[in-house]
mmCIF file with all atom_site columns, C-alpha atoms in Angstrom:
data_model
loop_
_atom_site.group_PDB
_atom_site.id
_atom_site.type_symbol
_atom_site.label_atom_id
_atom_site.label_alt_id
_atom_site.label_comp_id
_atom_site.label_asym_id
_atom_site.label_entity_id
_atom_site.label_seq_id
_atom_site.pdbx_PDB_ins_code
_atom_site.Cartn_x
_atom_site.Cartn_y
_atom_site.Cartn_z
_atom_site.occupancy
_atom_site.B_iso_or_equiv
_atom_site.pdbx_formal_charge
_atom_site.auth_seq_id
_atom_site.auth_comp_id
_atom_site.auth_asym_id
_atom_site.auth_atom_id
_atom_site.pdbx_PDB_model_num
ATOM 1   C CA . MET A 1 1   ? -17.247 19.715  26.949 1.00 49.00 ? 1   MET A CA 1
ATOM 2   C CA . SER A 1 2   ? -16.879 20.006  23.168 1.00 51.00 ? 2   SER A CA 1
ATOM 3   C CA . ILE A 1 3   ? -19.172 18.363  20.626 1.00 50.00 ? 3   ILE A CA 1
ATOM 4   C CA . ILE A 1 4   ? -16.489 15.810  19.756 1.00 50.00 ? 4   ILE A CA 1
ATOM 5   C CA . ASP A 1 5   ? -15.962 14.952  23.432 1.00 53.00 ? 5   ASP A CA 1
ATOM 6   C CA . ARG A 1 6   ? -19.703 14.401  23.870 1.00 63.00 ? 6   ARG A CA 1
ATOM 7   C CA . LYS A 1 7   ? -19.916 12.225  20.752 1.00 65.00 ? 7   LYS A CA 1
ATOM 8   C CA . LEU A 1 8   ? -17.003 10.108  21.966 1.00 70.00 ? 8   LEU A CA 1
ATOM 9   C CA . SER A 1 9   ? -18.085 9.891   25.615 1.00 79.00 ? 9   SER A CA 1
ATOM 10  C CA . TRP A 1 10  ? -19.277 6.304   25.031 1.00 80.00 ? 10  TRP A CA 1
ATOM 11  C CA . VAL A 1 11  ? -15.645 5.354   24.368 1.00 82.00 ? 11  VAL A CA 1
ATOM 12  C CA . ASN A 1 12  ? -14.741 6.096   27.978 1.00 83.00 ? 12  ASN A CA 1
ATOM 13  C CA . LYS A 1 13  ? -17.765 4.227   29.329 1.00 87.00 ? 13  LYS A CA 1
ATOM 14  C CA . ILE A 1 14  ? -17.733 0.964   27.388 1.00 91.00 ? 14  ILE A CA 1
ATOM 15  C CA . SER A 1 15  ? -16.170 -2.143  28.902 1.00 93.00 ? 15  SER A CA 1
ATOM 16  C CA . ILE A 1 16  ? -13.935 -4.408  26.856 1.00 94.00 ? 16  ILE A CA 1
ATOM 17  C CA . ARG A 1 17  ? -16.474 -7.247  27.138 1.00 95.00 ? 17  ARG A CA 1
ATOM 18  C CA . LYS A 1 18  ? -19.253 -5.079  25.730 1.00 95.00 ? 18  LYS A CA 1
ATOM 19  C CA . LEU A 1 19  ? -16.980 -3.802  22.981 1.00 96.00 ? 19  LEU A CA 1
ATOM 20  C CA . ILE A 1 20  ? -16.045 -7.326  21.900 1.00 96.00 ? 20  ILE A CA 1
ATOM 21  C CA . LEU A 1 21  ? -19.647 -8.558  22.122 1.00 97.00 ? 21  LEU A CA 1
ATOM 22  C CA . ILE A 1 22  ? -21.024 -5.626  20.131 1.00 96.00 ? 22  ILE A CA 1
ATOM 23  C CA . ALA A 1 23  ? -18.310 -5.978  17.474 1.00 97.00 ? 23  ALA A CA 1
ATOM 24  C CA . TYR A 1 24  ? -18.917 -9.721  17.177 1.00 97.00 ? 24  TYR A CA 1
ATOM 25  C CA . CYS A 1 25  ? -22.707 -9.273  16.919 1.00 97.00 ? 25  CYS A CA 1
ATOM 26  C CA . ILE A 1 26  ? -22.386 -6.568  14.242 1.00 97.00 ? 26  ILE A CA 1
ATOM 27  C CA . ASN A 1 27  ? -20.074 -8.761  12.168 1.00 96.00 ? 27  ASN A CA 1
ATOM 28  C CA . LEU A 1 28  ? -22.304 -11.793 12.595 1.00 96.00 ? 28  LEU A CA 1
ATOM 29  C CA . SER A 1 29  ? -25.411 -9.800  11.647 1.00 96.00 ? 29  SER A CA 1
ATOM 30  C CA . THR A 1 30  ? -23.606 -8.391  8.611  1.00 96.00 ? 30  THR A CA 1
ATOM 31  C CA . ALA A 1 31  ? -22.546 -11.887 7.525  1.00 92.00 ? 31  ALA A CA 1
ATOM 32  C CA . ILE A 1 32  ? -26.116 -13.157 7.853  1.00 92.00 ? 32  ILE A CA 1
ATOM 33  C CA . LEU A 1 33  ? -27.507 -10.165 5.953  1.00 94.00 ? 33  LEU A CA 1
ATOM 34  C CA . PHE A 1 34  ? -24.986 -10.423 3.112  1.00 92.00 ? 34  PHE A CA 1
ATOM 35  C CA . GLY A 1 35  ? -24.687 -14.216 2.990  1.00 86.00 ? 35  GLY A CA 1
ATOM 36  C CA . TYR A 1 36  ? -28.268 -15.329 3.439  1.00 87.00 ? 36  TYR A CA 1
ATOM 37  C CA . VAL A 1 37  ? -30.499 -12.338 2.617  1.00 91.00 ? 37  VAL A CA 1
ATOM 38  C CA . LEU A 1 38  ? -28.892 -10.016 0.053  1.00 91.00 ? 38  LEU A CA 1
ATOM 39  C CA . PHE A 1 39  ? -26.492 -12.343 -1.786 1.00 86.00 ? 39  PHE A CA 1
ATOM 40  C CA . PRO A 1 40  ? -27.386 -15.959 -0.980 1.00 82.00 ? 40  PRO A CA 1
ATOM 41  C CA . ASP A 1 41  ? -25.747 -17.312 -4.155 1.00 80.00 ? 41  ASP A CA 1
ATOM 42  C CA . GLU A 1 42  ? -22.468 -15.474 -3.567 1.00 75.00 ? 42  GLU A CA 1
ATOM 43  C CA . ASN A 1 43  ? -19.700 -17.623 -2.086 1.00 68.00 ? 43  ASN A CA 1
ATOM 44  C CA . ALA A 1 44  ? -16.413 -15.941 -1.187 1.00 63.00 ? 44  ALA A CA 1
ATOM 45  C CA . ASN A 1 45  ? -14.944 -18.956 0.573  1.00 61.00 ? 45  ASN A CA 1
ATOM 46  C CA . PRO A 1 46  ? -12.776 -21.275 -1.506 1.00 58.00 ? 46  PRO A CA 1
ATOM 47  C CA . ASP A 1 47  ? -14.481 -24.679 -1.566 1.00 59.00 ? 47  ASP A CA 1
ATOM 48  C CA . ASN A 1 48  ? -11.302 -26.703 -1.795 1.00 64.00 ? 48  ASN A CA 1
ATOM 49  C CA . LEU A 1 49  ? -9.729  -25.687 1.529  1.00 71.00 ? 49  LEU A CA 1
ATOM 50  C CA . SER A 1 50  ? -9.385  -28.310 4.215  1.00 82.00 ? 50  SER A CA 1
ATOM 51  C CA . ILE A 1 51  ? -10.815 -27.562 7.626  1.00 84.00 ? 51  ILE A CA 1
ATOM 52  C CA . GLY A 1 52  ? -7.321  -27.717 9.134  1.00 88.00 ? 52  GLY A CA 1
ATOM 53  C CA . PHE A 1 53  ? -5.905  -25.185 6.698  1.00 89.00 ? 53  PHE A CA 1
ATOM 54  C CA . PHE A 1 54  ? -8.889  -22.874 7.165  1.00 86.00 ? 54  PHE A CA 1
ATOM 55  C CA . PHE A 1 55  ? -8.486  -23.102 10.945 1.00 92.00 ? 55  PHE A CA 1
ATOM 56  C CA . ILE A 1 56  ? -4.768  -22.291 10.855 1.00 93.00 ? 56  ILE A CA 1
ATOM 57  C CA . ALA A 1 57  ? -4.917  -19.622 8.150  1.00 91.00 ? 57  ALA A CA 1
ATOM 58  C CA . GLY A 1 58  ? -8.342  -18.116 8.842  1.00 90.00 ? 58  GLY A CA 1
ATOM 59  C CA . VAL A 1 59  ? -8.714  -18.427 12.582 1.00 94.00 ? 59  VAL A CA 1
ATOM 60  C CA . LEU A 1 60  ? -5.197  -18.393 14.012 1.00 94.00 ? 60  LEU A CA 1
ATOM 61  C CA . VAL A 1 61  ? -2.811  -16.622 11.624 1.00 96.00 ? 61  VAL A CA 1
ATOM 62  C CA . GLY A 1 62  ? -5.025  -14.385 9.458  1.00 94.00 ? 62  GLY A CA 1
ATOM 63  C CA . PRO A 1 63  ? -6.589  -12.269 12.191 1.00 96.00 ? 63  PRO A CA 1
ATOM 64  C CA . PHE A 1 64  ? -3.211  -11.550 13.809 1.00 96.00 ? 64  PHE A CA 1
ATOM 65  C CA . LEU A 1 65  ? -1.591  -10.725 10.481 1.00 96.00 ? 65  LEU A CA 1
ATOM 66  C CA . GLU A 1 66  ? -4.465  -8.529  9.296  1.00 96.00 ? 66  GLU A CA 1
ATOM 67  C CA . THR A 1 67  ? -4.685  -6.742  12.633 1.00 97.00 ? 67  THR A CA 1
ATOM 68  C CA . TRP A 1 68  ? -0.966  -6.050  12.557 1.00 97.00 ? 68  TRP A CA 1
ATOM 69  C CA . LEU A 1 69  ? -0.907  -4.897  8.917  1.00 95.00 ? 69  LEU A CA 1
ATOM 70  C CA . VAL A 1 70  ? -4.223  -3.110  8.704  1.00 95.00 ? 70  VAL A CA 1
ATOM 71  C CA . GLN A 1 71  ? -5.294  -1.805  12.085 1.00 95.00 ? 71  GLN A CA 1
ATOM 72  C CA . TYR A 1 72  ? -2.052  -1.551  14.051 1.00 96.00 ? 72  TYR A CA 1
ATOM 73  C CA . THR A 1 73  ? 0.300   -0.271  11.364 1.00 96.00 ? 73  THR A CA 1
ATOM 74  C CA . ILE A 1 74  ? -2.111  2.064   9.605  1.00 96.00 ? 74  ILE A CA 1
ATOM 75  C CA . MET A 1 75  ? -3.826  3.444   12.721 1.00 94.00 ? 75  MET A CA 1
ATOM 76  C CA . GLU A 1 76  ? -0.670  3.880   14.799 1.00 94.00 ? 76  GLU A CA 1
ATOM 77  C CA . TYR A 1 77  ? 1.483   5.382   12.052 1.00 94.00 ? 77  TYR A CA 1
ATOM 78  C CA . GLY A 1 78  ? -1.397  7.403   10.664 1.00 92.00 ? 78  GLY A CA 1
ATOM 79  C CA . TYR A 1 79  ? -1.882  9.024   14.048 1.00 93.00 ? 79  TYR A CA 1
ATOM 80  C CA . LYS A 1 80  ? 1.862   9.439   14.573 1.00 94.00 ? 80  LYS A CA 1
ATOM 81  C CA . TRP A 1 81  ? 2.278   11.233  11.240 1.00 95.00 ? 81  TRP A CA 1
ATOM 82  C CA . THR A 1 82  ? -0.912  13.325  11.175 1.00 94.00 ? 82  THR A CA 1
ATOM 83  C CA . LYS A 1 83  ? -1.833  13.662  14.879 1.00 93.00 ? 83  LYS A CA 1
ATOM 84  C CA . LYS A 1 84  ? -5.382  12.851  13.785 1.00 92.00 ? 84  LYS A CA 1
ATOM 85  C CA . TYR A 1 85  ? -7.259  9.585   14.039 1.00 91.00 ? 85  TYR A CA 1
ATOM 86  C CA . TRP A 1 86  ? -9.534  9.811   11.000 1.00 93.00 ? 86  TRP A CA 1
ATOM 87  C CA . PRO A 1 87  ? -6.960  9.412   8.164  1.00 94.00 ? 87  PRO A CA 1
ATOM 88  C CA . GLY A 1 88  ? -5.688  6.117   9.578  1.00 95.00 ? 88  GLY A CA 1
ATOM 89  C CA . PHE A 1 89  ? -9.236  5.067   10.436 1.00 95.00 ? 89  PHE A CA 1
ATOM 90  C CA . VAL A 1 90  ? -10.504 5.554   6.872  1.00 96.00 ? 90  VAL A CA 1
ATOM 91  C CA . LEU A 1 91  ? -7.403  4.082   5.209  1.00 97.00 ? 91  LEU A CA 1
ATOM 92  C CA . SER A 1 92  ? -7.535  1.036   7.490  1.00 97.00 ? 92  SER A CA 1
ATOM 93  C CA . ILE A 1 93  ? -11.139 0.310   6.503  1.00 97.00 ? 93  ILE A CA 1
ATOM 94  C CA . VAL A 1 94  ? -10.446 0.695   2.789  1.00 96.00 ? 94  VAL A CA 1
ATOM 95  C CA . VAL A 1 95  ? -7.319  -1.488  2.908  1.00 96.00 ? 95  VAL A CA 1
ATOM 96  C CA . PHE A 1 96  ? -9.130  -4.204  4.870  1.00 96.00 ? 96  PHE A CA 1
ATOM 97  C CA . SER A 1 97  ? -11.903 -4.285  2.275  1.00 94.00 ? 97  SER A CA 1
ATOM 98  C CA . ALA A 1 98  ? -9.433  -4.271  -0.626 1.00 94.00 ? 98  ALA A CA 1
ATOM 99  C CA . LEU A 1 99  ? -7.603  -7.263  0.859  1.00 93.00 ? 99  LEU A CA 1
ATOM 100 C CA . HIS A 1 100 ? -10.846 -9.239  0.634  1.00 90.00 ? 100 HIS A CA 1
ATOM 101 C CA . HIS A 1 101 ? -11.471 -8.697  -3.080 1.00 87.00 ? 101 HIS A CA 1
ATOM 102 C CA . TYR A 1 102 ? -13.188 -12.018 -3.794 1.00 83.00 ? 102 TYR A CA 1
ATOM 103 C CA . SER A 1 103 ? -16.305 -10.276 -5.117 1.00 87.00 ? 103 SER A CA 1
ATOM 104 C CA . VAL A 1 104 ? -18.005 -6.893  -4.902 1.00 90.00 ? 104 VAL A CA 1
ATOM 105 C CA . PRO A 1 105 ? -20.629 -8.055  -2.359 1.00 90.00 ? 105 PRO A CA 1
ATOM 106 C CA . TYR A 1 106 ? -17.881 -9.601  -0.225 1.00 89.00 ? 106 TYR A CA 1
ATOM 107 C CA . MET A 1 107 ? -15.855 -6.385  -0.391 1.00 92.00 ? 107 MET A CA 1
ATOM 108 C CA . LEU A 1 108 ? -18.931 -4.452  0.768  1.00 94.00 ? 108 LEU A CA 1
ATOM 109 C CA . LYS A 1 109 ? -19.368 -6.888  3.651  1.00 94.00 ? 109 LYS A CA 1
ATOM 110 C CA . THR A 1 110 ? -15.720 -6.565  4.604  1.00 94.00 ? 110 THR A CA 1
ATOM 111 C CA . LEU A 1 111 ? -16.030 -2.791  4.396  1.00 96.00 ? 111 LEU A CA 1
ATOM 112 C CA . ILE A 1 112 ? -18.431 -3.113  7.322  1.00 97.00 ? 112 ILE A CA 1
ATOM 113 C CA . SER A 1 113 ? -16.227 -5.703  9.071  1.00 96.00 ? 113 SER A CA 1
ATOM 114 C CA . GLY A 1 114 ? -13.208 -3.462  8.542  1.00 96.00 ? 114 GLY A CA 1
ATOM 115 C CA . THR A 1 115 ? -15.130 -0.595  10.116 1.00 97.00 ? 115 THR A CA 1
ATOM 116 C CA . VAL A 1 116 ? -15.937 -2.797  13.107 1.00 98.00 ? 116 VAL A CA 1
ATOM 117 C CA . TYR A 1 117 ? -12.352 -4.014  13.581 1.00 98.00 ? 117 TYR A CA 1
ATOM 118 C CA . THR A 1 118 ? -10.930 -0.532  13.107 1.00 97.00 ? 118 THR A CA 1
ATOM 119 C CA . SER A 1 119 ? -13.473 0.847   15.595 1.00 96.00 ? 119 SER A CA 1
ATOM 120 C CA . VAL A 1 120 ? -12.409 -1.744  18.161 1.00 97.00 ? 120 VAL A CA 1
ATOM 121 C CA . TYR A 1 121 ? -8.786  -0.781  17.591 1.00 97.00 ? 121 TYR A CA 1
ATOM 122 C CA . PHE A 1 122 ? -9.689  2.928   17.815 1.00 94.00 ? 122 PHE A CA 1
ATOM 123 C CA . VAL A 1 123 ? -11.474 2.492   21.147 1.00 95.00 ? 123 VAL A CA 1
ATOM 124 C CA . CYS A 1 124 ? -8.515  0.512   22.451 1.00 95.00 ? 124 CYS A CA 1
ATOM 125 C CA . MET A 1 125 ? -6.121  3.270   21.340 1.00 92.00 ? 125 MET A CA 1
ATOM 126 C CA . ILE A 1 126 ? -8.156  5.879   23.199 1.00 90.00 ? 126 ILE A CA 1
ATOM 127 C CA . ARG A 1 127 ? -8.556  3.721   26.317 1.00 93.00 ? 127 ARG A CA 1
ATOM 128 C CA . LYS A 1 128 ? -4.890  2.592   26.255 1.00 93.00 ? 128 LYS A CA 1
ATOM 129 C CA . TRP A 1 129 ? -5.954  -1.047  26.000 1.00 95.00 ? 129 TRP A CA 1
ATOM 130 C CA . ASN A 1 130 ? -4.103  -3.636  23.951 1.00 96.00 ? 130 ASN A CA 1
ATOM 131 C CA . GLY A 1 131 ? -5.820  -2.940  20.637 1.00 95.00 ? 131 GLY A CA 1
ATOM 132 C CA . PHE A 1 132 ? -3.788  -5.541  18.794 1.00 96.00 ? 132 PHE A CA 1
ATOM 133 C CA . LEU A 1 133 ? -4.908  -8.310  21.144 1.00 97.00 ? 133 LEU A CA 1
ATOM 134 C CA . TYR A 1 134 ? -8.576  -7.342  21.414 1.00 97.00 ? 134 TYR A CA 1
ATOM 135 C CA . THR A 1 135 ? -9.045  -6.624  17.709 1.00 97.00 ? 135 THR A CA 1
ATOM 136 C CA . SER A 1 136 ? -7.377  -9.943  16.849 1.00 97.00 ? 136 SER A CA 1
ATOM 137 C CA . CYS A 1 137 ? -9.637  -11.751 19.342 1.00 97.00 ? 137 CYS A CA 1
ATOM 138 C CA . VAL A 1 138 ? -12.828 -10.289 17.833 1.00 97.00 ? 138 VAL A CA 1
ATOM 139 C CA . HIS A 1 139 ? -11.608 -11.228 14.364 1.00 97.00 ? 139 HIS A CA 1
ATOM 140 C CA . MET A 1 140 ? -10.637 -14.747 15.476 1.00 97.00 ? 140 MET A CA 1
ATOM 141 C CA . LEU A 1 141 ? -13.978 -15.282 17.193 1.00 97.00 ? 141 LEU A CA 1
ATOM 142 C CA . TYR A 1 142 ? -15.854 -14.221 14.076 1.00 96.00 ? 142 TYR A CA 1
ATOM 143 C CA . ASN A 1 143 ? -13.693 -16.346 11.756 1.00 94.00 ? 143 ASN A CA 1
ATOM 144 C CA . PHE A 1 144 ? -14.118 -19.340 14.064 1.00 95.00 ? 144 PHE A CA 1
ATOM 145 C CA . THR A 1 145 ? -17.889 -18.907 13.826 1.00 94.00 ? 145 THR A CA 1
ATOM 146 C CA . VAL A 1 146 ? -17.591 -18.807 10.025 1.00 89.00 ? 146 VAL A CA 1
ATOM 147 C CA . LEU A 1 147 ? -15.543 -22.014 10.155 1.00 89.00 ? 147 LEU A CA 1
ATOM 148 C CA . ILE A 1 148 ? -18.216 -23.764 12.228 1.00 90.00 ? 148 ILE A CA 1
ATOM 149 C CA . VAL A 1 149 ? -21.027 -22.602 9.938  1.00 88.00 ? 149 VAL A CA 1
ATOM 150 C CA . ASN A 1 150 ? -19.180 -23.381 6.680  1.00 80.00 ? 150 ASN A CA 1
ATOM 151 C CA . TYR A 1 151 ? -17.901 -26.815 7.624  1.00 79.00 ? 151 TYR A CA 1
ATOM 152 C CA . PHE A 1 152 ? -20.537 -28.185 9.954  1.00 79.00 ? 152 PHE A CA 1
ATOM 153 C CA . ILE A 1 153 ? -23.841 -26.400 9.384  1.00 78.00 ? 153 ILE A CA 1
ATOM 154 C CA . ASP A 1 154 ? -23.816 -25.424 5.695  1.00 66.00 ? 154 ASP A CA 1
ATOM 155 C CA . ALA A 1 155 ? -21.985 -28.604 4.661  1.00 57.00 ? 155 ALA A CA 1
#
């Protein structure tokens, strides 16, 4: 067994439930760290959005669109063209962060979130799972949590 195979052996052992739970917890922890500890005065969310618009755009449509554009397209075509995972992996993370250019702290936070979503997609590619569906679900779950916190708890 090569060094790379040993380092990636967890990929073949993890269940989809654990993968989704771990990804969600990392994103939630990152949001708490960036939003309440490191940059409590930084607000990347537009204040004038209605809850209905945020739900449709941020919870339903956005995660599917971003997963399709950022993880699916970049990871799949990157691998197809280079026969390596890492170029698409890195480009996907950078593009995801660049799409969320509200502020530098928010871009740093989304750099971590992009790494999480791209990792979920990567594991799904390796395991032959539906990476588009599972990555979108993790993203939707996180964005739904943000919606609840922004509109009902932090209101």
